[in-house]
């Protein structure tokens, strides 16, 4: 199974992506987690991206595209992937398609979790995760960046006939069951 998660910060896409990865026995690939690990280990890449992540801005496309490339190819060979937090721009979506094509492993479905703005803000402000990008001002900025740069992907994937929009409001277990239900129509044939 090859899936892509789309949703605003706070929509629960990380949680659902992890569970979907476990359920289908495929890799959960989170660019946010990869970037945070690089920053924590103070690698050259981590130092390069730290400022963007801390400010709630997107890391330049070329950097994340390079970061994810081999992992998508590897995961494709081992049964699939759930991409979480990538792509986040149209440029990245085109790159994701090219990478997947290279591995003959394009996505079966794009799961879009929809959550109203006030609910997102409440969840993010209440998380207390101690991330370097979770102060109130940066949270608001991350939401703006999502609307401006990532939301156009909803239309992009809708146009490709692979978009599944799910209400991300209910409790985690309920959202998960709904996703699995809706995914039966997209069962992989390869
Ligand atoms: P996340 O954990 O998915 O919320 O990502 C945390 C931060 O990592 C984002 O606010 C961005 O600064 C950066 N990031 C993660 N994924 C991407 C991506 N695909 N493109 C650009 N920046 C990203």
PDB file of C-alpha atoms and ligand atoms in Angstrom:
ATOM      1  CA  UNK A   1       0.000   0.000   0.000  1.00  0.00           C
ATOM      2  CA  UNK A   2       1.262   3.449  -0.892  1.00  0.00           C
ATOM      3  CA  UNK A   3      -0.395   6.411   0.781  1.00  0.00           C
ATOM      4  CA  UNK A   4       0.130  10.087   1.166  1.00  0.00           C
ATOM      5  CA  UNK A   5      -1.250  12.085   4.100  1.00  0.00           C
ATOM      6  CA  UNK A   6      -2.405  15.645   3.641  1.00  0.00           C
ATOM      7  CA  UNK A   7      -3.568  17.906   6.442  1.00  0.00           C
ATOM      8  CA  UNK A   8      -2.812  21.015   8.436  1.00  0.00           C
ATOM      9  CA  UNK A   9      -0.541  21.004  11.464  1.00  0.00           C
ATOM     10  CA  UNK A  10      -2.704  19.608  14.281  1.00  0.00           C
ATOM     11  CA  UNK A  11      -4.982  17.614  11.955  1.00  0.00           C
ATOM     12  CA  UNK A  12      -3.700  14.339  13.396  1.00  0.00           C
ATOM     13  CA  UNK A  13      -1.980  13.218  10.215  1.00  0.00           C
ATOM     14  CA  UNK A  14       1.179  12.085  12.027  1.00  0.00           C
ATOM     15  CA  UNK A  15      -0.805   9.846  14.389  1.00  0.00           C
ATOM     16  CA  UNK A  16      -2.924   8.388  11.602  1.00  0.00           C
ATOM     17  CA  UNK A  17       0.102   7.956   9.325  1.00  0.00           C
ATOM     18  CA  UNK A  18       1.929   5.944  12.016  1.00  0.00           C
ATOM     19  CA  UNK A  19      -1.098   3.710  12.550  1.00  0.00           C
ATOM     20  CA  UNK A  20      -1.644   3.220   8.838  1.00  0.00           C
ATOM     21  CA  UNK A  21       2.010   2.280   8.403  1.00  0.00           C
ATOM     22  CA  UNK A  22       1.673  -0.353  11.136  1.00  0.00           C
ATOM     23  CA  UNK A  23      -1.631  -1.612   9.791  1.00  0.00           C
ATOM     24  CA  UNK A  24      -0.352  -2.134   6.262  1.00  0.00           C
ATOM     25  CA  UNK A  25       3.155  -3.149   7.351  1.00  0.00           C
ATOM     26  CA  UNK A  26       4.816  -0.360   5.369  1.00  0.00           C
ATOM     27  CA  UNK A  27       7.255   2.427   6.225  1.00  0.00           C
ATOM     28  CA  UNK A  28       5.952   5.608   7.840  1.00  0.00           C
ATOM     29  CA  UNK A  29       8.032   8.378   6.283  1.00  0.00           C
ATOM     30  CA  UNK A  30       7.740  11.707   8.102  1.00  0.00           C
ATOM     31  CA  UNK A  31       9.896  14.520   6.744  1.00  0.00           C
ATOM     32  CA  UNK A  32       9.266  16.524   9.941  1.00  0.00           C
ATOM     33  CA  UNK A  33      10.698  13.702  12.060  1.00  0.00           C
ATOM     34  CA  UNK A  34      13.653  13.272   9.690  1.00  0.00           C
ATOM     35  CA  UNK A  35      14.424  16.990   9.856  1.00  0.00           C
ATOM     36  CA  UNK A  36      14.112  17.105  13.660  1.00  0.00           C
ATOM     37  CA  UNK A  37      16.507  14.129  13.918  1.00  0.00           C
ATOM     38  CA  UNK A  38      19.046  15.907  11.679  1.00  0.00           C
ATOM     39  CA  UNK A  39      18.736  19.072  13.773  1.00  0.00           C
ATOM     40  CA  UNK A  40      19.139  17.163  17.036  1.00  0.00           C
ATOM     41  CA  UNK A  41      22.246  15.393  15.743  1.00  0.00           C
ATOM     42  CA  UNK A  42      23.600  18.741  14.484  1.00  0.00           C
ATOM     43  CA  UNK A  43      24.472  17.276  11.084  1.00  0.00           C
ATOM     44  CA  UNK A  44      25.398  19.700   8.271  1.00  0.00           C
ATOM     45  CA  UNK A  45      21.870  19.241   6.904  1.00  0.00           C
ATOM     46  CA  UNK A  46      20.415  19.816  10.369  1.00  0.00           C
ATOM     47  CA  UNK A  47      22.317  23.074  10.716  1.00  0.00           C
ATOM     48  CA  UNK A  48      21.187  24.157   7.265  1.00  0.00           C
ATOM     49  CA  UNK A  49      17.477  23.583   7.976  1.00  0.00           C
ATOM     50  CA  UNK A  50      17.261  24.573  11.650  1.00  0.00           C
ATOM     51  CA  UNK A  51      16.334  28.218  11.016  1.00  0.00           C
ATOM     52  CA  UNK A  52      13.478  27.327   8.664  1.00  0.00           C
ATOM     53  CA  UNK A  53      11.984  24.744  11.017  1.00  0.00           C
ATOM     54  CA  UNK A  54      12.299  26.958  14.102  1.00  0.00           C
ATOM     55  CA  UNK A  55      10.532  29.809  12.286  1.00  0.00           C
ATOM     56  CA  UNK A  56       7.714  27.550  11.037  1.00  0.00           C
ATOM     57  CA  UNK A  57       8.767  28.139   7.441  1.00  0.00           C
ATOM     58  CA  UNK A  58       9.140  25.428   4.860  1.00  0.00           C
ATOM     59  CA  UNK A  59      12.572  24.021   4.233  1.00  0.00           C
ATOM     60  CA  UNK A  60      13.567  24.586   0.566  1.00  0.00           C
ATOM     61  CA  UNK A  61      12.026  22.015  -1.787  1.00  0.00           C
ATOM     62  CA  UNK A  62      15.344  20.679  -3.095  1.00  0.00           C
ATOM     63  CA  UNK A  63      16.518  19.786   0.412  1.00  0.00           C
ATOM     64  CA  UNK A  64      13.462  17.745   1.409  1.00  0.00           C
ATOM     65  CA  UNK A  65      13.238  16.177  -2.042  1.00  0.00           C
ATOM     66  CA  UNK A  66      16.827  14.959  -1.642  1.00  0.00           C
ATOM     67  CA  UNK A  67      16.161  13.807   1.925  1.00  0.00           C
ATOM     68  CA  UNK A  68      13.157  11.684   0.985  1.00  0.00           C
ATOM     69  CA  UNK A  69      14.294  10.288  -2.378  1.00  0.00           C
ATOM     70  CA  UNK A  70      16.152   7.105  -1.365  1.00  0.00           C
ATOM     71  CA  UNK A  71      13.720   6.332   1.446  1.00  0.00           C
ATOM     72  CA  UNK A  72      10.726   6.354  -0.885  1.00  0.00           C
ATOM     73  CA  UNK A  73      12.553   4.136  -3.379  1.00  0.00           C
ATOM     74  CA  UNK A  74      13.622   1.725  -0.591  1.00  0.00           C
ATOM     75  CA  UNK A  75      10.171   1.621   0.994  1.00  0.00           C
ATOM     76  CA  UNK A  76       8.543   1.021  -2.402  1.00  0.00           C
ATOM     77  CA  UNK A  77      10.680  -2.092  -2.833  1.00  0.00           C
ATOM     78  CA  UNK A  78       9.619  -3.298   0.620  1.00  0.00           C
ATOM     79  CA  UNK A  79       5.859  -3.093   0.180  1.00  0.00           C
ATOM     80  CA  UNK A  80       5.023   0.577   0.227  1.00  0.00           C
ATOM     81  CA  UNK A  81       4.950   3.703   2.334  1.00  0.00           C
ATOM     82  CA  UNK A  82       2.848   6.264   4.129  1.00  0.00           C
ATOM     83  CA  UNK A  83       4.235   9.692   3.357  1.00  0.00           C
ATOM     84  CA  UNK A  84       3.578  12.158   6.182  1.00  0.00           C
ATOM     85  CA  UNK A  85       4.391  15.833   5.749  1.00  0.00           C
ATOM     86  CA  UNK A  86       5.663  15.451   2.203  1.00  0.00           C
ATOM     87  CA  UNK A  87       4.799  16.796  -0.298  1.00  0.00           C
ATOM     88  CA  UNK A  88       3.966  20.235   1.061  1.00  0.00           C
ATOM     89  CA  UNK A  89       4.238  22.279  -2.149  1.00  0.00           C
ATOM     90  CA  UNK A  90       3.242  21.721  -5.767  1.00  0.00           C
ATOM     91  CA  UNK A  91       6.945  21.519  -6.639  1.00  0.00           C
ATOM     92  CA  UNK A  92       7.358  18.689  -4.128  1.00  0.00           C
ATOM     93  CA  UNK A  93       4.233  16.945  -5.417  1.00  0.00           C
ATOM     94  CA  UNK A  94       5.700  16.866  -8.916  1.00  0.00           C
ATOM     95  CA  UNK A  95       8.999  15.591  -7.477  1.00  0.00           C
ATOM     96  CA  UNK A  96       7.126  12.951  -5.435  1.00  0.00           C
ATOM     97  CA  UNK A  97       5.436  11.744  -8.593  1.00  0.00           C
ATOM     98  CA  UNK A  98       8.749  11.559 -10.448  1.00  0.00           C
ATOM     99  CA  UNK A  99      10.379   9.624  -7.588  1.00  0.00           C
ATOM    100  CA  UNK A 100       7.450   7.216  -7.341  1.00  0.00           C
ATOM    101  CA  UNK A 101       7.434   6.721 -11.112  1.00  0.00           C
ATOM    102  CA  UNK A 102      11.137   5.908 -10.980  1.00  0.00           C
ATOM    103  CA  UNK A 103      10.283   3.057  -8.579  1.00  0.00           C
ATOM    104  CA  UNK A 104       7.125   2.159 -10.518  1.00  0.00           C
ATOM    105  CA  UNK A 105       5.281   2.897  -7.285  1.00  0.00           C
ATOM    106  CA  UNK A 106       2.901   5.850  -7.526  1.00  0.00           C
ATOM    107  CA  UNK A 107       0.402   6.479  -4.705  1.00  0.00           C
ATOM    108  CA  UNK A 108      -2.846   4.572  -4.422  1.00  0.00           C
ATOM    109  CA  UNK A 109      -4.577   7.283  -2.422  1.00  0.00           C
ATOM    110  CA  UNK A 110      -4.097  10.640  -0.766  1.00  0.00           C
ATOM    111  CA  UNK A 111      -5.767  10.845   2.644  1.00  0.00           C
ATOM    112  CA  UNK A 112      -6.733  14.417   3.437  1.00  0.00           C
ATOM    113  CA  UNK A 113      -7.715  15.042   7.068  1.00  0.00           C
ATOM    114  CA  UNK A 114      -9.975  18.035   7.403  1.00  0.00           C
ATOM    115  CA  UNK A 115     -10.217  19.843  10.749  1.00  0.00           C
ATOM    116  CA  UNK A 116     -11.715  23.338  11.308  1.00  0.00           C
ATOM    117  CA  UNK A 117      -9.240  26.143  12.000  1.00  0.00           C
ATOM    118  CA  UNK A 118     -10.335  26.864  15.611  1.00  0.00           C
ATOM    119  CA  UNK A 119     -10.001  23.182  16.467  1.00  0.00           C
ATOM    120  CA  UNK A 120      -6.493  23.083  14.937  1.00  0.00           C
ATOM    121  CA  UNK A 121      -5.374  26.081  16.954  1.00  0.00           C
ATOM    122  CA  UNK A 122      -6.785  24.625  20.168  1.00  0.00           C
ATOM    123  CA  UNK A 123      -5.041  21.305  19.601  1.00  0.00           C
ATOM    124  CA  UNK A 124      -1.683  22.848  18.680  1.00  0.00           C
ATOM    125  CA  UNK A 125      -1.647  25.334  21.530  1.00  0.00           C
ATOM    126  CA  UNK A 126      -2.579  22.567  23.972  1.00  0.00           C
ATOM    127  CA  UNK A 127      -0.051  20.010  22.796  1.00  0.00           C
ATOM    128  CA  UNK A 128       2.876  21.012  24.992  1.00  0.00           C
ATOM    129  CA  UNK A 129       5.279  18.890  22.964  1.00  0.00           C
ATOM    130  CA  UNK A 130       8.281  21.064  23.519  1.00  0.00           C
ATOM    131  CA  UNK A 131       9.092  21.329  19.832  1.00  0.00           C
ATOM    132  CA  UNK A 132      11.233  24.202  18.659  1.00  0.00           C
ATOM    133  CA  UNK A 133       8.303  25.446  16.550  1.00  0.00           C
ATOM    134  CA  UNK A 134       5.401  25.285  18.999  1.00  0.00           C
ATOM    135  CA  UNK A 135       5.112  28.760  20.506  1.00  0.00           C
ATOM    136  CA  UNK A 136       1.811  30.502  19.724  1.00  0.00           C
ATOM    137  CA  UNK A 137       3.208  32.868  17.087  1.00  0.00           C
ATOM    138  CA  UNK A 138       5.039  30.129  15.199  1.00  0.00           C
ATOM    139  CA  UNK A 139       1.976  27.881  15.342  1.00  0.00           C
ATOM    140  CA  UNK A 140      -0.110  30.601  13.695  1.00  0.00           C
ATOM    141  CA  UNK A 141       2.590  31.049  11.061  1.00  0.00           C
ATOM    142  CA  UNK A 142       2.719  27.294  10.337  1.00  0.00           C
ATOM    143  CA  UNK A 143      -1.033  27.360   9.734  1.00  0.00           C
ATOM    144  CA  UNK A 144      -0.670  30.322   7.343  1.00  0.00           C
ATOM    145  CA  UNK A 145       2.106  28.520   5.490  1.00  0.00           C
ATOM    146  CA  UNK A 146      -0.132  25.464   5.244  1.00  0.00           C
ATOM    147  CA  UNK A 147      -2.990  27.457   3.705  1.00  0.00           C
ATOM    148  CA  UNK A 148      -0.735  29.262   1.287  1.00  0.00           C
ATOM    149  CA  UNK A 149       1.684  26.554   0.158  1.00  0.00           C
ATOM    150  CA  UNK A 150       0.134  23.159   0.927  1.00  0.00           C
ATOM    151  CA  UNK A 151      -3.623  23.580   0.556  1.00  0.00           C
ATOM    152  CA  UNK A 152      -3.372  23.889  -3.256  1.00  0.00           C
ATOM    153  CA  UNK A 153      -2.374  20.207  -3.209  1.00  0.00           C
ATOM    154  CA  UNK A 154      -5.962  19.298  -2.305  1.00  0.00           C
ATOM    155  CA  UNK A 155      -7.135  20.488  -5.722  1.00  0.00           C
ATOM    156  CA  UNK A 156      -4.072  18.974  -7.396  1.00  0.00           C
ATOM    157  CA  UNK A 157      -4.791  15.462  -6.051  1.00  0.00           C
ATOM    158  CA  UNK A 158      -8.535  15.845  -6.480  1.00  0.00           C
ATOM    159  CA  UNK A 159      -7.815  16.441 -10.145  1.00  0.00           C
ATOM    160  CA  UNK A 160      -5.806  13.226 -10.279  1.00  0.00           C
ATOM    161  CA  UNK A 161      -8.740  11.256  -8.841  1.00  0.00           C
ATOM    162  CA  UNK A 162      -6.894   9.952  -5.783  1.00  0.00           C
ATOM    163  CA  UNK A 163      -8.113  12.313  -3.057  1.00  0.00           C
ATOM    164  CA  UNK A 164      -9.996  11.018  -0.023  1.00  0.00           C
ATOM    165  CA  UNK A 165     -11.191  13.763   2.321  1.00  0.00           C
ATOM    166  CA  UNK A 166     -11.915  12.571   5.852  1.00  0.00           C
ATOM    167  CA  UNK A 167     -13.343  14.476   8.820  1.00  0.00           C
ATOM    168  CA  UNK A 168     -10.421  14.640  11.252  1.00  0.00           C
ATOM    169  CA  UNK A 169     -12.622  15.978  14.078  1.00  0.00           C
ATOM    170  CA  UNK A 170     -13.713  12.737  15.816  1.00  0.00           C
ATOM    171  CA  UNK A 171     -11.511  10.756  18.244  1.00  0.00           C
ATOM    172  CA  UNK A 172      -8.370   9.089  16.837  1.00  0.00           C
ATOM    173  CA  UNK A 173      -9.797   5.526  16.731  1.00  0.00           C
ATOM    174  CA  UNK A 174     -12.903   6.639  14.919  1.00  0.00           C
ATOM    175  CA  UNK A 175     -10.927   8.597  12.316  1.00  0.00           C
ATOM    176  CA  UNK A 176      -8.675   5.563  11.794  1.00  0.00           C
ATOM    177  CA  UNK A 177     -11.647   3.243  11.196  1.00  0.00           C
ATOM    178  CA  UNK A 178     -13.163   5.705   8.742  1.00  0.00           C
ATOM    179  CA  UNK A 179      -9.898   5.931   6.815  1.00  0.00           C
ATOM    180  CA  UNK A 180      -9.645   2.120   6.556  1.00  0.00           C
ATOM    181  CA  UNK A 181     -13.270   1.914   5.438  1.00  0.00           C
ATOM    182  CA  UNK A 182     -12.833   4.509   2.752  1.00  0.00           C
ATOM    183  CA  UNK A 183      -9.550   2.971   1.610  1.00  0.00           C
ATOM    184  CA  UNK A 184     -11.152  -0.324   0.636  1.00  0.00           C
ATOM    185  CA  UNK A 185     -12.165   1.351  -2.625  1.00  0.00           C
ATOM    186  CA  UNK A 186      -8.491   2.074  -3.309  1.00  0.00           C
ATOM    187  CA  UNK A 187      -7.050  -1.374  -2.566  1.00  0.00           C
ATOM    188  CA  UNK A 188      -3.782  -1.824  -4.421  1.00  0.00           C
ATOM    189  CA  UNK A 189      -3.881  -4.177  -7.377  1.00  0.00           C
ATOM    190  CA  UNK A 190      -0.085  -4.468  -7.600  1.00  0.00           C
TER     191      UNK A 190
HETATM  192  P1  LIG B   1       5.899  18.499  10.685  1.00  0.00           P
HETATM  193  O1  LIG B   1       6.473  17.630  11.751  1.00  0.00           O
HETATM  194  O2  LIG B   1       5.425  17.709   9.493  1.00  0.00           O
HETATM  195  O3  LIG B   1       4.856  19.447  11.199  1.00  0.00           O
HETATM  196  O4  LIG B   1       7.105  19.406  10.134  1.00  0.00           O
HETATM  197  C1  LIG B   1       7.789  20.309  10.988  1.00  0.00           C
HETATM  198  C2  LIG B   1       8.566  21.325  10.167  1.00  0.00           C
HETATM  199  O5  LIG B   1       9.533  20.660   9.348  1.00  0.00           O
HETATM  200  C3  LIG B   1       7.738  22.160   9.202  1.00  0.00           C
HETATM  201  O6  LIG B   1       7.133  23.264   9.832  1.00  0.00           O
HETATM  202  C4  LIG B   1       8.805  22.573   8.202  1.00  0.00           C
HETATM  203  O7  LIG B   1       9.636  23.582   8.728  1.00  0.00           O
HETATM  204  C5  LIG B   1       9.647  21.316   8.082  1.00  0.00           C
HETATM  205  N1  LIG B   1       9.144  20.402   7.049  1.00  0.00           N
HETATM  206  C6  LIG B   1       8.633  19.144   7.225  1.00  0.00           C
HETATM  207  N2  LIG B   1       8.299  18.587   6.064  1.00  0.00           N
HETATM  208  C7  LIG B   1       8.584  19.508   5.106  1.00  0.00           C
HETATM  209  C8  LIG B   1       8.432  19.540   3.704  1.00  0.00           C
HETATM  210  N3  LIG B   1       7.902  18.524   3.019  1.00  0.00           N
HETATM  211  N4  LIG B   1       8.837  20.650   3.044  1.00  0.00           N
HETATM  212  C9  LIG B   1       9.368  21.700   3.703  1.00  0.00           C
HETATM  213  N5  LIG B   1       9.514  21.738   5.018  1.00  0.00           N
HETATM  214  C10 LIG B   1       9.127  20.657   5.733  1.00  0.00           C
END
